[in-house]
Coordinates of C-alpha atoms and ligand atoms in Angstrom, one line a residue:
X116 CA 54.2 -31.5 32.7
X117 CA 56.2 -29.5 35.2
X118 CA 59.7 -30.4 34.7
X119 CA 61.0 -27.8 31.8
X120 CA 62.0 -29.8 28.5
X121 CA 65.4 -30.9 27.2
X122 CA 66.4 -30.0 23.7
X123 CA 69.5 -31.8 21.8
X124 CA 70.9 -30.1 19.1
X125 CA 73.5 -32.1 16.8
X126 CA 74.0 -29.5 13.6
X127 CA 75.1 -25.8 13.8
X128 CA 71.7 -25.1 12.0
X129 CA 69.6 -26.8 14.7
X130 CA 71.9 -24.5 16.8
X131 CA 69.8 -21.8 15.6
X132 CA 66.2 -23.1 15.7
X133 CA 66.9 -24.4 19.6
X134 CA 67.7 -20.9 20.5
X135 CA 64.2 -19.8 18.4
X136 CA 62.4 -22.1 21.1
X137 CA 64.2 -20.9 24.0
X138 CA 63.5 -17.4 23.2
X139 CA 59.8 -18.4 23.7
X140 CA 60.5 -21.2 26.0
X141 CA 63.0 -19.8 28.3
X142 CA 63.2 -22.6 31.0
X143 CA 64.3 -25.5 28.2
X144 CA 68.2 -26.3 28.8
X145 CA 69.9 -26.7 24.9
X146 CA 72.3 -30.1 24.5
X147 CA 74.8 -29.3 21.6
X148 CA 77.0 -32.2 20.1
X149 CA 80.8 -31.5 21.7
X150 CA 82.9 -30.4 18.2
X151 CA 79.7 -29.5 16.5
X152 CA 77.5 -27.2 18.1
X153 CA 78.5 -23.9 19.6
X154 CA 76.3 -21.7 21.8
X155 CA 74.7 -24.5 23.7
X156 CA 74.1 -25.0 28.1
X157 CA 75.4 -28.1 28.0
X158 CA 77.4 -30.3 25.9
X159 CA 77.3 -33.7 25.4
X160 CA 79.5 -36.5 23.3
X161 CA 77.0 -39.5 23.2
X162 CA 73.6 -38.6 21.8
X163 CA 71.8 -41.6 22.5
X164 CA 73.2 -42.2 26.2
X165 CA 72.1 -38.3 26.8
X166 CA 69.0 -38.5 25.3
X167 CA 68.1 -41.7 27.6
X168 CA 69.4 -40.5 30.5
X169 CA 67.5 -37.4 30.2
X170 CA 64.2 -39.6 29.4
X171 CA 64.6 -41.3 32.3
X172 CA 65.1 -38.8 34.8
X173 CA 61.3 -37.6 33.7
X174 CA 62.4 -34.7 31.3
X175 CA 60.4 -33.8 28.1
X176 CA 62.8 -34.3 25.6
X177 CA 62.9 -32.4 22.0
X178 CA 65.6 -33.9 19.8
X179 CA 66.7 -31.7 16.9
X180 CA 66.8 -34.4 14.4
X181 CA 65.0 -36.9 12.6
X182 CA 62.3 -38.9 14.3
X183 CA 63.8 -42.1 13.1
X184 CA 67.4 -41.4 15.3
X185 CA 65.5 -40.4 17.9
X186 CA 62.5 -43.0 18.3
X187 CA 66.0 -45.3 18.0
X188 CA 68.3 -43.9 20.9
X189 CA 65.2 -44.6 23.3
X190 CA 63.8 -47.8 22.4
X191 CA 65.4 -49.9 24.9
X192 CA 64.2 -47.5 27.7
X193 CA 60.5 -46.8 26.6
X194 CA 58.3 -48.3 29.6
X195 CA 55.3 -47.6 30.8
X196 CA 53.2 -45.6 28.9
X197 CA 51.3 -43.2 31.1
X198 CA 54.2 -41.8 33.1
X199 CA 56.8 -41.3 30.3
X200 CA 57.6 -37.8 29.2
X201 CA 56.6 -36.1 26.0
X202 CA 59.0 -36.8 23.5
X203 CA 59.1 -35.0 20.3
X204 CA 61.5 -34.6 16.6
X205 CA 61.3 -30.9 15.5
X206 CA 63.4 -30.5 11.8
X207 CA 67.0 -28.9 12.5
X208 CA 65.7 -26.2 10.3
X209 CA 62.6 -25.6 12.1
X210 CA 60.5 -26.6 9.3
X211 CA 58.7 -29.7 11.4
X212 CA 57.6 -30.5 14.8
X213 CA 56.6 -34.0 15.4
X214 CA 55.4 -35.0 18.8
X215 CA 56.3 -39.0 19.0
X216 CA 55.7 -39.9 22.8
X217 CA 53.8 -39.2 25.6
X218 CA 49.9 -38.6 24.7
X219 CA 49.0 -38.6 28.1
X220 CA 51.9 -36.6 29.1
X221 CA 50.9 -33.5 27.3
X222 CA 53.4 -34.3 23.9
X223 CA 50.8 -32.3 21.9
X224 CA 50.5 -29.7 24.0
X225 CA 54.0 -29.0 23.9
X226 CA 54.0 -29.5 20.1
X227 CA 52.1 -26.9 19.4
X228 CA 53.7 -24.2 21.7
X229 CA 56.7 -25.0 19.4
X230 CA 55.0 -25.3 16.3
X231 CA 53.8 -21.8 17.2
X232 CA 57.2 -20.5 18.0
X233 CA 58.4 -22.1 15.2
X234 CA 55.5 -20.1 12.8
X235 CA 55.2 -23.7 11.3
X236 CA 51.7 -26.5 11.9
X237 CA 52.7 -29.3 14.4
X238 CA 51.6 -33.0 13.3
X239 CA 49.7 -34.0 15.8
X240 CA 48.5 -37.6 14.7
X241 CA 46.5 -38.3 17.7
X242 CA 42.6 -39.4 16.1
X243 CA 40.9 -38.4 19.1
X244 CA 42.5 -34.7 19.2
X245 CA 42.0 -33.7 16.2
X246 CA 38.5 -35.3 15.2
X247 CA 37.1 -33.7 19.0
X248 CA 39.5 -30.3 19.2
X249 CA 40.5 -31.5 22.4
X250 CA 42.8 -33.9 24.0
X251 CA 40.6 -35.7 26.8
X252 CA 44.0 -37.2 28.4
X253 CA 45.1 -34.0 28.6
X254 CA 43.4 -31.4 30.9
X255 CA 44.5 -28.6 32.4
X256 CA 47.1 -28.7 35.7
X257 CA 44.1 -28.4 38.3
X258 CA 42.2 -31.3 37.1
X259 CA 43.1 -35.3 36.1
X260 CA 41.9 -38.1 34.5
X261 CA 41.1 -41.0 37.6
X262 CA 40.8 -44.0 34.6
X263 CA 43.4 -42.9 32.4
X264 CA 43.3 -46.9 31.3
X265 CA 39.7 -46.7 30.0
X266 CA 40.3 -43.5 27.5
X267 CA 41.6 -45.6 24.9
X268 CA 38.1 -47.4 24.9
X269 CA 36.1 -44.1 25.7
X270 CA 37.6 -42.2 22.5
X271 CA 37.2 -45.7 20.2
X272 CA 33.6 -45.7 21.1
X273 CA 33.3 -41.9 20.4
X274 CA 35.3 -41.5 17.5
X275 CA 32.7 -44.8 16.0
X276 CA 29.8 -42.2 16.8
X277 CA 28.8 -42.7 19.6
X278 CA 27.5 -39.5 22.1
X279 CA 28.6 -38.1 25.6
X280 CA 26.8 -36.4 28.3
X281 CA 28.9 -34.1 30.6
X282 CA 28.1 -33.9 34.8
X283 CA 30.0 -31.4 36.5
X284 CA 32.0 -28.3 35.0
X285 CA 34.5 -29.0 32.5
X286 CA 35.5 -25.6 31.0
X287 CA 38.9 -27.0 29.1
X288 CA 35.7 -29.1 27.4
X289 CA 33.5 -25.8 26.4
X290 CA 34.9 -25.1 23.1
X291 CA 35.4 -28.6 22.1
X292 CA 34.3 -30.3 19.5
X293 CA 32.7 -33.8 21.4
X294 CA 29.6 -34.8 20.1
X295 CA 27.7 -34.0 23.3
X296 CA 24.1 -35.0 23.8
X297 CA 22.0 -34.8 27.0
X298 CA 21.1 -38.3 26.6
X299 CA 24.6 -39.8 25.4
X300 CA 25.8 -43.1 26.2
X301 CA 29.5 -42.3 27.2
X302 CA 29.5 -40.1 30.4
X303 CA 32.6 -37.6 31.4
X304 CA 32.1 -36.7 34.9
X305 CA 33.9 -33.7 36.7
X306 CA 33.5 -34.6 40.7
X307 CA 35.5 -33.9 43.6
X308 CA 33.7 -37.1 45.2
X309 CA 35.4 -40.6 45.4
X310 CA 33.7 -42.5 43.0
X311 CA 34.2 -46.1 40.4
X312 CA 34.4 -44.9 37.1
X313 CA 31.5 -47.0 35.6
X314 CA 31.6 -48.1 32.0
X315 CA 31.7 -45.9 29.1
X316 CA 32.7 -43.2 31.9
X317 CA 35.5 -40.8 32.3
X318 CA 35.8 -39.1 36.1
X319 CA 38.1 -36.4 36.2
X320 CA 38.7 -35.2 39.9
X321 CA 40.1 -31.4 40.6
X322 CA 43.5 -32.3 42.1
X323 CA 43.9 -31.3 45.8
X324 CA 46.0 -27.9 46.4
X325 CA 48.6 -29.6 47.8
X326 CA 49.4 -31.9 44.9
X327 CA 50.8 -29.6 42.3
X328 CA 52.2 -26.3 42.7
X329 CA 49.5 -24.5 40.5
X330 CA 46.5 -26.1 42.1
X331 CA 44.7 -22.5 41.9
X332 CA 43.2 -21.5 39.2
X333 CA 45.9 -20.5 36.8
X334 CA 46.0 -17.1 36.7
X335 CA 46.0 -15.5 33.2
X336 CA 48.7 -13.4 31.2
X337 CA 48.0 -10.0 29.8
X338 CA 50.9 -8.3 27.8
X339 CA 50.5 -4.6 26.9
X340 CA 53.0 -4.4 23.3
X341 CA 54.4 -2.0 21.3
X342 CA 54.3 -2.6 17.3
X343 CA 57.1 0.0 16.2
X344 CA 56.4 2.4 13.9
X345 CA 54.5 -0.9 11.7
X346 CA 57.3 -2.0 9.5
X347 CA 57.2 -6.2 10.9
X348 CA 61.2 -5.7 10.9
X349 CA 61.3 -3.0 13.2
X350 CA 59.1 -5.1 15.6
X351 CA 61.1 -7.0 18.9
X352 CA 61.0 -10.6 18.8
X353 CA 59.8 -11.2 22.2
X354 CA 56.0 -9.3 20.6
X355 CA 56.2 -11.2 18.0
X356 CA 55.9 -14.1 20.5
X357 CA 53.4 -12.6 22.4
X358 CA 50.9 -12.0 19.6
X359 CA 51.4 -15.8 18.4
X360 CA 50.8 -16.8 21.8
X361 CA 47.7 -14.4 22.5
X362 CA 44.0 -16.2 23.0
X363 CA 42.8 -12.3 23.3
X364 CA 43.7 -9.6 21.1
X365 CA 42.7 -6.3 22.4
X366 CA 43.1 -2.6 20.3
X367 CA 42.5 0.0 17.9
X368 CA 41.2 -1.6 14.8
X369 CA 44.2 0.3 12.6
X370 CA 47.0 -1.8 15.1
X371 CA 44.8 -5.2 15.4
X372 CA 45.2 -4.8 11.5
X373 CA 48.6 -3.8 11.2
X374 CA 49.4 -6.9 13.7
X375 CA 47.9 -9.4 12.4
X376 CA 46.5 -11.6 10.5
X377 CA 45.5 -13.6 13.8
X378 CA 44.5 -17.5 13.5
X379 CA 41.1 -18.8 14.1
X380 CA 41.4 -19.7 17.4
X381 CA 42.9 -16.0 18.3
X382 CA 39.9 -14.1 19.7
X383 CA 40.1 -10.5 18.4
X384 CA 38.5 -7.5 19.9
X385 CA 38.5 -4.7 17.7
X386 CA 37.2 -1.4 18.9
X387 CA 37.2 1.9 18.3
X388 CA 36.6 3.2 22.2
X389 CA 38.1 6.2 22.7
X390 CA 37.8 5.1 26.6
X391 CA 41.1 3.9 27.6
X392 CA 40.6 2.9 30.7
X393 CA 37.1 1.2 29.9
X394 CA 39.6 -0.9 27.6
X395 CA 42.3 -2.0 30.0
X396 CA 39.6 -3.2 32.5
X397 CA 38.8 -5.2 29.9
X398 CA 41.9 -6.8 29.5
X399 CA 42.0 -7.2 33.4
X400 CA 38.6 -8.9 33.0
X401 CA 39.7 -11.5 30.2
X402 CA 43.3 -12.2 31.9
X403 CA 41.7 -12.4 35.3
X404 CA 39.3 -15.4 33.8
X405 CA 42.7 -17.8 33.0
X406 CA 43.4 -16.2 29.5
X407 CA 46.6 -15.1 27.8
X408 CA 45.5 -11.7 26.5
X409 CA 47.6 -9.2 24.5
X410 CA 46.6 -5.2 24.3
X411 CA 48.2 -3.5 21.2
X412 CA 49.5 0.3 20.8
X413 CA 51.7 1.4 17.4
X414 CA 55.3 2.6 18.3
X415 CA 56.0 2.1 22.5
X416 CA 53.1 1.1 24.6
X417 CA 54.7 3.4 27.1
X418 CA 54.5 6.8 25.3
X419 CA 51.2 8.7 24.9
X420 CA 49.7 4.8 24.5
X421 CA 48.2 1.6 26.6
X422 CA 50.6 0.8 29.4
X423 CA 50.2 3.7 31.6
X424 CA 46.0 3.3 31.1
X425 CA 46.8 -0.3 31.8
X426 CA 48.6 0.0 35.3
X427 CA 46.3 2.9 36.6
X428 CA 43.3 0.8 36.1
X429 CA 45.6 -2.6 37.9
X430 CA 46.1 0.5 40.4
X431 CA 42.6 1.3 41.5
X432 CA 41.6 -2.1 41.4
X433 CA 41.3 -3.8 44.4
X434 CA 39.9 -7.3 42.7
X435 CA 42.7 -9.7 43.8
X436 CA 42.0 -11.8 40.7
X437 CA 43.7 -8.9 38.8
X438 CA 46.8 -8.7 40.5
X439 CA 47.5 -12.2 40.4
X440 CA 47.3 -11.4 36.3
X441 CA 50.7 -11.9 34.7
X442 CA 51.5 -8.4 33.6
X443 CA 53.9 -7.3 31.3
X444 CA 54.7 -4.3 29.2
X445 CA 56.6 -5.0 25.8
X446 CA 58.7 -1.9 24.7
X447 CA 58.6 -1.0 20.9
X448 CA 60.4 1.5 18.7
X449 CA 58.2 4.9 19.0
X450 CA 57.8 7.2 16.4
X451 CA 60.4 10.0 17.6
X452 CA 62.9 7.3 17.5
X453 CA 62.0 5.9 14.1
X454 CA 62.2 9.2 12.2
X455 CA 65.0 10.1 14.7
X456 CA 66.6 7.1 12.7
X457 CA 65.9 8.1 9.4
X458 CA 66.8 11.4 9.1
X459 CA 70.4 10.8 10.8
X460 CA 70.3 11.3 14.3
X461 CA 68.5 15.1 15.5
X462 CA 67.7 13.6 19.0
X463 CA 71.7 12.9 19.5
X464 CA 71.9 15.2 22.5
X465 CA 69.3 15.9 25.6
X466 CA 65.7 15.8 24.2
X467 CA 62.2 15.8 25.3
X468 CA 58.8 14.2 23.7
X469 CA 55.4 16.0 24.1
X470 CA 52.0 15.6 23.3
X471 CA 50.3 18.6 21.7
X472 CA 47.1 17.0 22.3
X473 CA 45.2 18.8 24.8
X474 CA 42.1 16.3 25.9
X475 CA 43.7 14.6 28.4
X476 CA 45.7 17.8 29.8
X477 CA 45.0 21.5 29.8
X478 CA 46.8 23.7 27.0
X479 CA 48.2 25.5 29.0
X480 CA 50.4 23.4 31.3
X481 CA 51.7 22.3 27.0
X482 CA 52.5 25.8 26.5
X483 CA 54.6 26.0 29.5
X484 CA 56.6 23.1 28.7
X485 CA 56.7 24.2 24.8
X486 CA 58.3 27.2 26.1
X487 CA 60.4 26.0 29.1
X488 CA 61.7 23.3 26.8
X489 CA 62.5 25.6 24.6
X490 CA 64.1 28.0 26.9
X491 CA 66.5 25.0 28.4
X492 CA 67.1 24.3 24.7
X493 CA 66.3 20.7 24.4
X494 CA 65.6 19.1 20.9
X495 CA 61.9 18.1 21.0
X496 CA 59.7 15.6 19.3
X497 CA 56.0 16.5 18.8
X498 CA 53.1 14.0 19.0
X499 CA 49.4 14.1 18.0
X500 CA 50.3 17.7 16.1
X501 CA 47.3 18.8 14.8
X502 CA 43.7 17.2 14.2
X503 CA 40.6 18.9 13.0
X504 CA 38.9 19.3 16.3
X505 CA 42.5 20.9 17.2
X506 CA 43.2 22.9 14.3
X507 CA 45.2 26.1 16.5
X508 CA 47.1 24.9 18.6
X509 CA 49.9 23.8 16.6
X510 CA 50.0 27.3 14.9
X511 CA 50.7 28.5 18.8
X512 CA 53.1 25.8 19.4
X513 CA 54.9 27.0 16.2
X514 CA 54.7 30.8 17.1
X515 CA 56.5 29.6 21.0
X516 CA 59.4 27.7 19.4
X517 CA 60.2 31.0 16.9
X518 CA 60.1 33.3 20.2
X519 CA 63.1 30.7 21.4
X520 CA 65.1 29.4 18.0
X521 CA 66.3 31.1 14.9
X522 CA 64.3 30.4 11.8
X523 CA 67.1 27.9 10.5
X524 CA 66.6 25.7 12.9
X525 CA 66.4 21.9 11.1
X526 CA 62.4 20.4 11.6
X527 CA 61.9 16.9 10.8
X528 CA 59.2 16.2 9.7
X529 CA 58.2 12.3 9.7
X530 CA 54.8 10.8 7.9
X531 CA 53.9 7.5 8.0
X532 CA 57.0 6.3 9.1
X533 CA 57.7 2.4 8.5
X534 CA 53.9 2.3 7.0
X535 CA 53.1 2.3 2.8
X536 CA 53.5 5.5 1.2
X537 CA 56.1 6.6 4.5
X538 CA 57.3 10.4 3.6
X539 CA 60.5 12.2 5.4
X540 CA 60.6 16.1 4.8
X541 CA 63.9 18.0 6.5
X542 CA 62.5 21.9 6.4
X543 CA 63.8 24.8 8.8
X544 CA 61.8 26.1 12.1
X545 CA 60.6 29.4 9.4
X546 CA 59.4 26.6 6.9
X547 CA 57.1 25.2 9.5
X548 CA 53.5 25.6 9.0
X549 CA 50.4 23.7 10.0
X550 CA 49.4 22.4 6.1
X551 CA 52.6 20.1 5.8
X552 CA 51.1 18.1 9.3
X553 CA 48.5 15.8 10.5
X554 CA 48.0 13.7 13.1
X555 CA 50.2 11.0 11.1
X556 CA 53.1 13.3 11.5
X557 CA 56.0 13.3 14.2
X558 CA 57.3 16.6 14.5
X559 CA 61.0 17.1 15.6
X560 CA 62.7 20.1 16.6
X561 CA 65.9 20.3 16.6
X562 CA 68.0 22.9 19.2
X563 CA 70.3 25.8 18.9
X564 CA 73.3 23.1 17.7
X565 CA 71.1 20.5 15.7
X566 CA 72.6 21.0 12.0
X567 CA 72.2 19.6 8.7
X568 CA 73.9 18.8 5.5
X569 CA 72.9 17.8 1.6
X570 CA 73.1 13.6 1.2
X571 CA 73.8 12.8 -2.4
X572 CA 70.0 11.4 -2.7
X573 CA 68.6 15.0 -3.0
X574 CA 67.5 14.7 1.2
X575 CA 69.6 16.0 4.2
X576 CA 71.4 14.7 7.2
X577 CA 70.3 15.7 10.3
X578 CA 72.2 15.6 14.0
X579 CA 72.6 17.4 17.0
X580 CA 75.9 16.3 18.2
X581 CA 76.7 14.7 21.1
X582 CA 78.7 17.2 23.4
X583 CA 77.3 21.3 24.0
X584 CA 78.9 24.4 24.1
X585 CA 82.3 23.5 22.5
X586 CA 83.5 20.7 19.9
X587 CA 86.0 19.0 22.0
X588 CA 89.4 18.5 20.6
X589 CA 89.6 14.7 19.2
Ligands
LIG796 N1 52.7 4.9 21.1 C1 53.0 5.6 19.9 C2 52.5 7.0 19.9 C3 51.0 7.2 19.9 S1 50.4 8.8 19.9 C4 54.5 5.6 19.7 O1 55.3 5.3 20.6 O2 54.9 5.9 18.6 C5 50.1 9.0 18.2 C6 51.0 10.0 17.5 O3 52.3 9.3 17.3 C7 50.6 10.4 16.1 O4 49.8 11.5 16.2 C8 52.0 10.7 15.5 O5 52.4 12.0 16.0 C9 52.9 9.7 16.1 N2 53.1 8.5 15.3 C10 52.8 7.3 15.6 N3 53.2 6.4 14.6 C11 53.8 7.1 13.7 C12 54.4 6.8 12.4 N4 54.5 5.6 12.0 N5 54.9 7.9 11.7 C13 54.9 9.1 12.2 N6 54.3 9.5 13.3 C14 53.7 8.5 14.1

């Protein structure tokens, strides 16, 4: 189905659950009830004359109301099954998506992109579907059914036991659940040949480019995200989508964790390889095969994380299959800014994030900036401190910034942040030593005009206000 759905909306909560699906489904158009609904495209005054009109001009339509209203409003108009448009009640709550029409329209297709929006199981009712994991009416864009009119008889005769031999390539069939058998009665035949579908035989035929608009093989999705700190609240919505929609979940075994649990059909691929860039071909490789694939970095895949490993390895690639890949990076809240937020608001002013992690660059290009940094009197936020193979070169960092900053400088010191057992310590620049840091840790440094105060809790505010030099008058 290539003609983006049509959702009505008749309560102020279904208000709410319509824009739920358009935030995953950003193509739909929402219908509100004129009087009742506010913050829909379109309003309407007659639900069933909408809803027809709509059903008959070809769009899927998803009424936000009870199947019984809307299997109603459209029974004078329901024709001919095979070209009608998937039709479907989803519960103004969101608790319920029920696909009603269109079978061979792709109605539980659709159902379950919803359902998975929604975070709820569609009910799919279809025998065939959910006995063979696969809807035989339904396969992908590129391909179609040339008897549509025999399936009915085809799936009978299976679902009663009997077995089915498969000529040609059917991938959409691979992870099925058909009771295949090299010798089976029933016959599904992929051929781009003109042939009589014979009895007890399905012939699909691989459509011609010009037919549809996404002929090609579709290319896949690969979306590089950003946790936050691991707290699910401090998480953006539009990840949230992306992992539900993943087939392919790439990433450090500590992340996968923290992002899941994924559902069976999820692929996961934990790993442990310290080899970046080994790991975003990877992703290239899965996305470039038709698969919506989702790499996963804690805080902001952009900072000291997956993205950049991601678009240098799209860079030097010159595989034309991986820049058709549907790439996008998802932003997340990084660890600076989470204990940024926490402790008040030390990054206020003109700041700068470094890595103190020399394996990827040489120590001293880190002391330089350390020092120039320093110098232009920036707050700072420090990443990867201190690990065991690294054990000295925080103690250096520490001995640069007391060269530049008096020793009452505020240092936050953030643990864990928006994980179990999360610690926040506000010390001074001569508190600082190595033992109260490890590579859990986000260091922040505050400059010559970052200040703090007692809160009544027993902690301390931090901020570095927002104008230099001079308080303005206010
Ligand atoms: N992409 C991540 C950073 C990865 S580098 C982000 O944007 O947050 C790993 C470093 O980030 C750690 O060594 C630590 O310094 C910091 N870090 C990541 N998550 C943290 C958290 N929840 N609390 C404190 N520091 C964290």
């Amino acid at each position: 189905m290539t003609v983006a759905p049509h959702i009505f909306v008749l309560s102020a909560l279904g208000i709410e659950t319509a824009l739920r699906i358009k935030d995953g489904m950003p193509d739909v158009t929402i219908h509100g009830l004129e009087g009742r609904v506010v913050g829909a495209d379109v309003p309407f005054g007659n639900f069933g004359e909408t809803i027809r009109q709509q059903y008959q001009a070809g769009h899927p339509i998803i009424a936000l109301c009870s199947a019984g209203i809307t299997i109603r409003s459209l029974a004078s108009v329901l024709g001919n099954k095979g070209i009608e448009p998937p039709v479907l009640a989803v519960a103004d709550d969101g608790s319920a998506v029920v696909p009603l029409l269109g079978g061979t329209t792709g109605v539980n297709v659709l159902a379950r992109q919803i359902a998975q929006i929604l975070e709820v199981s569609p009910a799919i009712t279809t025998s065939g579907e959910l006995r063979f994991g696969t809807c035989l009416l339904n396969p992908p864009p590129d391909f179609q059914l040339k008897n549509p009119e025999d399936a009915k008889k085809f799936i009978a005769d299976l679902l009663s036991g009997k077995t089915v031999r498969i000529e040609g390539n059917a991938p959409w069939l691979s992870e099925s659940r058909l009771p295949l058998d090299e010798t089976g009665e029933l016959l599904i035949r992929i051929t781009s040949e003109e042939v009589t579908p014979q009895n007890g035989e399905l012939v699909f035929q691989p459509k011609a480019s010009g037919d549809i608009a996404f002929a090609e093989p579709k290319p896949g999705r690969l979306a590089v995200v950003g946790l936050g700190p691991g707290d699910a609240k401090f998480m953006v919505p539009a990840v949230k989508h992306e992992l539900q929609r993943a087939q392919d979940v790439l990433g450090y075994e500590t992340y996968v964790r923290m992002a899941g649990p994924f559902r069976s059909d999820q692929t996961v691929h934990m790993t442990d390889n310290r080899e970046e860039m080994q790991r975003a071909r990877h992703a290239f490789e899965l996305a470039a095969t038709g698969r919506s694939v989702v790499m996963i970095s804690s805080g902001d895949p952009g900072v000291f994380a997956m993205a950049a490993a991601v678009v240098e390895a799209l860079h030097e690639s010159e595989d034309p299959a991986w820049h058709a890949v549907e790439l996008e990076i998802l932003p997340g809240v990084s660890a600076a800014l989470a204990a940024a937020s926490r402790s008040g608001a030390p990054l206020g002013h003109d700041f700068c994030i470094l890595s103190l992690s020399d394996n990827l660059k040489p120590w001293d290009i880190i002391e330089k900036r350390i020092a120039l940094a320093a110098e232009a009197d920036f707050a700072m936020a420090f990443y990867n401190p201190i690990s065991k193979p690294r054990p000295w070169q925080l103690p250096r960092a520490i001995e640069i910034l007391r060269h530049h900053r008096s020793p009452d400088t505020p240092i936050v010191l953030g643990r864990d942040i928006g994980r179990p057992g999360e610690r926040l310590q506000v010390i001074t620049l001569v508190e600082l030593v190595p033992e109260l840091v490890d590579m859990r840790t986000v260091i922040i440094v505050g400059s010559s005009l970052t200040r703090s105060f007692e809160r009544l809790d027993g902690g301390r505010w931090v901020y570095t206000p927002r104008w230099y030099g001079k308080k303005p008058v206010t």
